Short mmCIF file of C-alpha atoms in Angstrom, two decimals:
data_model
loop_
_atom_site.label_atom_id
_atom_site.label_comp_id
_atom_site.label_asym_id
_atom_site.label_seq_id
_atom_site.Cartn_x
_atom_site.Cartn_y
_atom_site.Cartn_z
CA MET A 113 0.00 0.00 0.00
CA ASP A 114 1.15 3.54 -0.72
CA PRO A 115 2.86 4.97 2.44
CA MET A 116 0.50 7.96 2.71
CA LEU A 117 -2.55 5.77 2.21
CA ASN A 118 -1.17 3.37 4.80
CA ILE A 119 -0.82 6.17 7.38
CA ALA A 120 -4.31 7.45 6.58
CA THR A 121 -5.67 3.92 7.05
CA ARG A 122 -3.93 3.63 10.41
CA ALA A 123 -5.37 6.98 11.52
CA ALA A 124 -8.89 6.09 10.36
CA ARG A 125 -8.84 2.76 12.15
CA ALA A 126 -7.56 4.36 15.36
CA ALA A 127 -10.30 6.99 15.29
CA GLY A 128 -12.96 4.42 14.38
CA ASP A 129 -11.96 2.11 17.22
CA TYR A 130 -12.19 5.03 19.65
CA ILE A 131 -15.63 6.02 18.34
CA VAL A 132 -17.04 2.50 18.72
CA ARG A 133 -15.80 2.32 22.32
CA GLN A 134 -17.91 5.41 23.09
CA LEU A 135 -21.20 3.98 21.84
CA ASP A 136 -22.15 2.67 25.27
CA ARG A 137 -21.73 6.07 26.90
CA VAL A 138 -23.52 8.32 24.40
CA ASP A 139 -25.94 9.52 27.06
CA THR A 140 -23.05 10.95 29.12
CA LEU A 141 -21.27 12.79 26.29
CA LYS A 142 -20.90 16.54 26.18
CA ILE A 143 -22.73 17.79 23.09
CA THR A 144 -22.51 21.31 21.70
CA PRO A 145 -24.76 22.85 19.01
CA LYS A 146 -22.75 24.21 16.05
CA GLY A 147 -25.72 25.56 14.12
CA ARG A 148 -29.21 24.65 13.02
CA ASN A 149 -29.61 20.86 13.37
CA ASP A 150 -25.83 20.52 13.61
CA PHE A 151 -24.01 19.15 16.64
CA VAL A 152 -20.51 18.28 17.78
CA SER A 153 -19.62 15.94 20.61
CA GLU A 154 -16.44 15.38 22.56
CA VAL A 155 -16.09 12.18 20.52
CA ASP A 156 -15.81 14.18 17.28
CA ARG A 157 -13.08 16.36 18.76
CA LYS A 158 -11.07 13.55 20.33
CA ALA A 159 -11.33 11.41 17.19
CA GLU A 160 -10.01 14.30 15.11
CA ASP A 161 -7.16 14.83 17.57
CA GLU A 162 -6.28 11.14 17.24
CA ILE A 163 -6.18 11.41 13.45
CA VAL A 164 -4.17 14.63 13.35
CA ASN A 165 -1.63 13.34 15.87
CA ILE A 166 -0.94 10.22 13.78
CA LEU A 167 -0.73 12.13 10.49
CA ARG A 168 1.34 14.98 11.91
CA LYS A 169 3.85 12.59 13.45
CA ALA A 170 4.39 11.02 10.02
CA TYR A 171 4.16 14.26 8.00
CA PRO A 172 4.96 17.29 10.18
CA THR A 173 5.04 19.76 7.26
CA HIS A 174 1.59 18.92 5.92
CA GLY A 175 -1.47 21.12 6.33
CA PHE A 176 -4.78 20.04 7.84
CA LEU A 177 -8.41 20.93 7.24
CA GLY A 178 -10.70 19.30 9.77
CA GLU A 179 -14.40 19.64 10.44
CA GLU A 180 -13.82 20.39 14.10
CA GLY A 181 -10.32 21.90 14.12
CA GLY A 182 -10.55 24.04 11.01
CA ARG A 183 -7.47 24.75 8.95
CA HIS A 184 -4.03 24.60 10.51
CA GLY A 185 -0.50 23.67 9.60
CA GLY A 186 -0.09 26.23 6.83
CA PRO A 187 -2.59 27.16 4.08
CA ARG A 188 0.21 27.11 1.49
CA ALA A 189 1.32 23.56 2.27
CA GLU A 190 1.51 21.44 -0.90
CA TYR A 191 -0.13 18.58 0.98
CA THR A 192 -3.37 19.08 2.92
CA TRP A 193 -5.24 16.39 4.84
CA VAL A 194 -9.03 16.87 4.77
CA ILE A 195 -10.61 15.18 7.78
CA ASP A 196 -14.10 14.35 8.98
CA PRO A 197 -13.54 12.42 12.21
CA LEU A 198 -17.17 11.37 12.56
CA ASP A 199 -19.39 11.81 9.53
CA GLY A 200 -22.90 11.14 10.76
CA THR A 201 -22.66 12.60 14.26
CA THR A 202 -26.44 12.78 14.67
CA ASN A 203 -26.70 9.09 13.75
CA PHE A 204 -23.98 8.25 16.27
CA LEU A 205 -25.69 10.20 19.04
CA HIS A 206 -28.91 8.27 18.42
CA GLY A 207 -27.25 4.87 18.17
CA PHE A 208 -28.13 4.69 14.48
CA PRO A 209 -25.28 2.59 13.03
CA GLN A 210 -24.50 4.67 9.95
CA PHE A 211 -21.42 6.82 10.48
CA ALA A 212 -17.81 6.80 9.38
CA VAL A 213 -14.35 8.32 9.55
CA SER A 214 -13.29 10.13 6.37
CA ILE A 215 -9.74 11.19 5.51
CA ALA A 216 -8.46 12.52 2.18
CA LEU A 217 -5.16 13.99 1.02
CA LEU A 218 -4.91 16.89 -1.41
CA PHE A 219 -1.65 17.51 -3.27
CA LYS A 220 -1.57 20.98 -4.84
CA GLY A 221 -5.36 20.97 -4.74
CA LYS A 222 -5.83 17.55 -6.36
CA LEU A 223 -7.15 14.52 -4.57
CA GLU A 224 -4.30 12.10 -4.00
CA CYS A 225 -5.68 9.41 -1.69
CA GLY A 226 -8.75 8.77 0.42
CA VAL A 227 -9.96 6.52 3.20
CA ILE A 228 -13.47 5.99 4.57
CA TYR A 229 -13.78 3.64 7.53
CA ASP A 230 -17.08 2.26 8.81
CA PRO A 231 -16.14 1.09 12.31
CA VAL A 232 -19.44 -0.68 12.97
CA ARG A 233 -19.15 -2.97 9.94
CA GLN A 234 -15.34 -2.79 9.99
CA GLU A 235 -15.38 -1.88 6.31
CA LEU A 236 -12.37 0.02 5.01
CA PHE A 237 -12.75 1.88 1.72
CA THR A 238 -9.50 3.11 0.18
CA ALA A 239 -8.53 4.93 -3.00
CA LYS A 240 -5.30 6.14 -4.57
CA ARG A 241 -5.27 8.47 -7.56
CA GLY A 242 -4.52 6.29 -10.57
CA GLY A 243 -4.44 3.19 -8.39
CA GLY A 244 -8.08 2.22 -8.13
CA ALA A 245 -10.49 1.89 -5.21
CA ALA A 246 -11.01 -1.00 -2.83
CA LEU A 247 -13.20 -2.26 0.01
CA ASN A 248 -11.18 -4.38 2.45
CA SER A 249 -8.66 -4.90 -0.38
CA ARG A 250 -11.33 -5.98 -2.91
CA ARG A 251 -11.35 -3.89 -6.09
CA LEU A 252 -14.42 -1.68 -6.55
CA ARG A 253 -16.46 -0.66 -9.59
CA VAL A 254 -19.60 1.43 -9.78
CA THR A 255 -22.73 -0.26 -11.10
CA ARG A 256 -23.62 -0.55 -14.77
CA GLN A 257 -27.16 0.68 -14.19
CA ASN A 258 -28.03 2.50 -17.42
CA GLY A 259 -31.45 3.93 -16.61
CA PHE A 260 -33.78 5.00 -13.83
CA LYS A 261 -35.85 1.81 -13.89
CA GLY A 262 -34.50 -0.37 -11.11
CA ALA A 263 -31.99 2.23 -9.91
CA LEU A 264 -31.43 2.82 -6.19
CA LEU A 265 -30.31 6.37 -5.44
CA GLY A 266 -28.96 8.02 -2.31
CA THR A 267 -29.40 11.61 -1.17
CA GLY A 268 -29.15 13.93 1.79
CA PHE A 269 -31.77 16.47 2.82
CA PRO A 270 -30.56 20.10 3.19
CA PHE A 271 -31.60 20.17 6.84
CA LYS A 272 -28.93 22.64 8.00
CA ASP A 273 -29.71 25.30 5.41
CA GLN A 274 -33.27 25.14 4.15
CA ARG A 275 -33.08 28.00 1.65
CA HIS A 276 -32.90 25.48 -1.19
CA ASN A 277 -35.77 23.25 -0.09
CA ASP A 278 -37.98 24.07 -3.08
CA ALA A 279 -35.20 23.28 -5.56
CA TYR A 280 -34.17 20.15 -3.69
CA PHE A 281 -37.66 18.65 -3.42
CA ALA A 282 -38.31 19.43 -7.08
CA MET A 283 -35.20 17.37 -7.89
CA PHE A 284 -36.40 14.67 -5.50
CA ARG A 285 -39.81 14.44 -7.15
CA GLU A 286 -38.24 14.25 -10.60
CA LEU A 287 -35.74 11.53 -9.68
CA MET A 288 -38.12 9.36 -7.65
CA LYS A 289 -40.67 8.92 -10.46
CA ASP A 290 -39.04 5.97 -12.21
CA THR A 291 -36.42 4.68 -9.76
CA ALA A 292 -36.60 1.66 -7.45
CA GLY A 293 -36.16 3.96 -4.47
CA ILE A 294 -34.25 6.79 -2.82
CA ARG A 295 -32.40 6.34 0.46
CA ARG A 296 -31.35 8.99 2.99
CA ALA A 297 -29.08 7.34 5.57
CA GLY A 298 -27.40 10.40 7.10
CA SER A 299 -23.69 9.98 6.30
CA ALA A 300 -22.59 11.50 3.00
CA ALA A 301 -19.16 9.87 3.25
CA LEU A 302 -20.72 6.40 3.44
CA ASP A 303 -23.26 7.27 0.74
CA LEU A 304 -20.41 8.09 -1.61
CA ALA A 305 -18.48 4.97 -0.60
CA TRP A 306 -21.61 2.93 -1.32
CA VAL A 307 -21.86 4.41 -4.81
CA ALA A 308 -18.24 3.37 -5.36
CA CYS A 309 -18.94 -0.21 -4.25
CA GLY A 310 -22.27 -0.55 -6.06
CA ARG A 311 -24.73 -0.55 -3.18
CA LEU A 312 -26.16 2.70 -4.54
CA ASP A 313 -26.40 3.48 -8.25
CA GLY A 314 -26.20 7.24 -7.80
CA PHE A 315 -26.24 10.08 -5.28
CA TRP A 316 -26.90 13.81 -5.10
CA GLU A 317 -26.90 16.40 -2.33
CA ILE A 318 -26.84 20.16 -1.78
CA GLY A 319 -24.44 22.10 0.43
CA LEU A 320 -21.90 19.55 1.63
CA MET A 321 -18.49 20.51 3.02
CA PRO A 322 -15.11 19.40 1.61
CA TRP A 323 -14.54 16.97 4.49
CA ASP A 324 -17.88 15.31 3.69
CA LEU A 325 -16.92 14.84 0.05
CA ALA A 326 -13.20 14.55 -0.54
CA ALA A 327 -12.45 10.89 0.19
CA GLY A 328 -15.73 9.65 -1.31
CA VAL A 329 -15.21 11.60 -4.52
CA LEU A 330 -11.87 9.91 -5.14
CA LEU A 331 -13.34 6.49 -4.34
CA ILE A 332 -16.02 6.96 -6.99
CA GLN A 333 -13.65 8.37 -9.59
CA GLU A 334 -11.26 5.46 -9.09
CA ALA A 335 -14.18 3.02 -9.28
CA GLY A 336 -15.15 4.34 -12.72
CA GLY A 337 -17.86 6.81 -11.74
CA ILE A 338 -18.49 10.44 -12.61
CA VAL A 339 -18.62 13.20 -9.98
CA THR A 340 -19.73 16.74 -10.84
CA ASP A 341 -21.41 19.78 -9.40
CA PHE A 342 -24.92 20.66 -10.58
CA GLU A 343 -23.58 22.42 -13.68
CA ASN A 344 -21.72 19.34 -14.85
CA GLY A 345 -18.44 20.92 -13.74
CA ASP A 346 -15.76 20.09 -11.18
CA LYS A 347 -16.54 22.71 -8.50
CA PHE A 348 -18.17 20.28 -6.08
CA LEU A 349 -15.63 20.95 -3.31
CA GLU A 350 -16.28 24.70 -3.61
CA THR A 351 -20.06 24.67 -4.03
CA GLY A 352 -20.78 21.61 -1.89
CA ASN A 353 -23.29 20.46 -4.52
CA VAL A 354 -22.59 16.96 -5.81
CA LEU A 355 -24.08 14.62 -8.40
CA THR A 356 -22.55 11.20 -9.01
CA ALA A 357 -23.20 7.88 -10.74
CA ASN A 358 -21.78 5.84 -13.58
CA PRO A 359 -21.41 7.87 -16.81
CA ARG A 360 -24.74 6.85 -18.38
CA LEU A 361 -26.88 7.25 -15.26
CA HIS A 362 -25.08 10.47 -14.33
CA ALA A 363 -26.09 11.99 -17.66
CA LEU A 364 -29.74 11.06 -17.04
CA MET A 365 -29.69 12.42 -13.50
CA GLU A 366 -28.08 15.67 -14.64
CA GLU A 367 -30.73 16.09 -17.32
CA ALA A 368 -33.49 15.47 -14.77
CA ILE A 369 -32.31 17.99 -12.19
CA ARG A 370 -31.14 20.67 -14.63
CA PRO A 371 -34.50 22.53 -14.79
CA HIS A 372 -34.49 22.84 -10.99
CA VAL A 373 -30.97 24.24 -10.51
CA THR A 374 -31.50 27.82 -9.37
CA ASP A 375 -29.11 30.76 -9.69
CA ALA A 376 -28.39 30.41 -5.95
CA LEU A 377 -27.19 26.84 -6.49
CA ARG A 378 -24.96 27.96 -9.35
CA TYR A 379 -23.17 30.40 -7.03
CA THR A 380 -19.51 29.61 -6.39
CA PRO A 381 -17.99 31.30 -3.32
CA PRO A 382 -15.07 33.65 -3.95
CA VAL A 383 -11.61 32.29 -3.15
CA SER A 384 -11.52 33.88 0.30
CA GLU A 385 -14.60 31.86 1.29
CA ASN A 386 -13.48 28.56 -0.20
CA PRO A 387 -12.26 26.14 2.47
CA VAL A 388 -9.87 24.40 0.08
#
């Protein structure tokens, strides 16, 4: 395994093992609201500390962008680790077993490697740019689903920022008409990993953050899928809007949602606002 991917795997497993050990004491955890329907627990913070300590020991000159710790280690660093220590915090706090650790590495702004670890199922998703994607060392490919009939899609509701509800539910109505179903499980990182491994045929969501997306995006790309923003471009890390599937299904999904993409959803933040 690539040395950087190996270190990321070690960090993800360490954080995941810590998270699972805390499941029996959820009712005693200190929980702090971060915003509307958005919470952080002491488990999130300690899991991120565990990850950063392992990565920093191996790569002291690298930068870090974490959901809880923000950016540190130098914004001009060629290498930046993008970390979500517990994607699916609300699920975790309710004992709903759908959450994961997500770690990705950017080199000069390009995704270099990614790890998503589901500590409940002990499933390790890994990807290396140009080296493919794997689940517990088994090579991954996205599905060959070529139409909506029989397709199973994933999504995430824009519950933190509800300004785009009308646009989102218009997309939802359009996509649900002919599919086998739409699932909303509450962890974008795992949703993306499940597209990469074929459990979901496609996925879309509004307003994600880079740490939600980075590792999963690389997994899908290395598994043969297409990942774009809502304008069929590559600004998903900046806009937080993501649409992904195999090439044929992606084209159909993009065509279906296109009439419902508002000017607000086309907005790309200026550089000073972009987190990566």
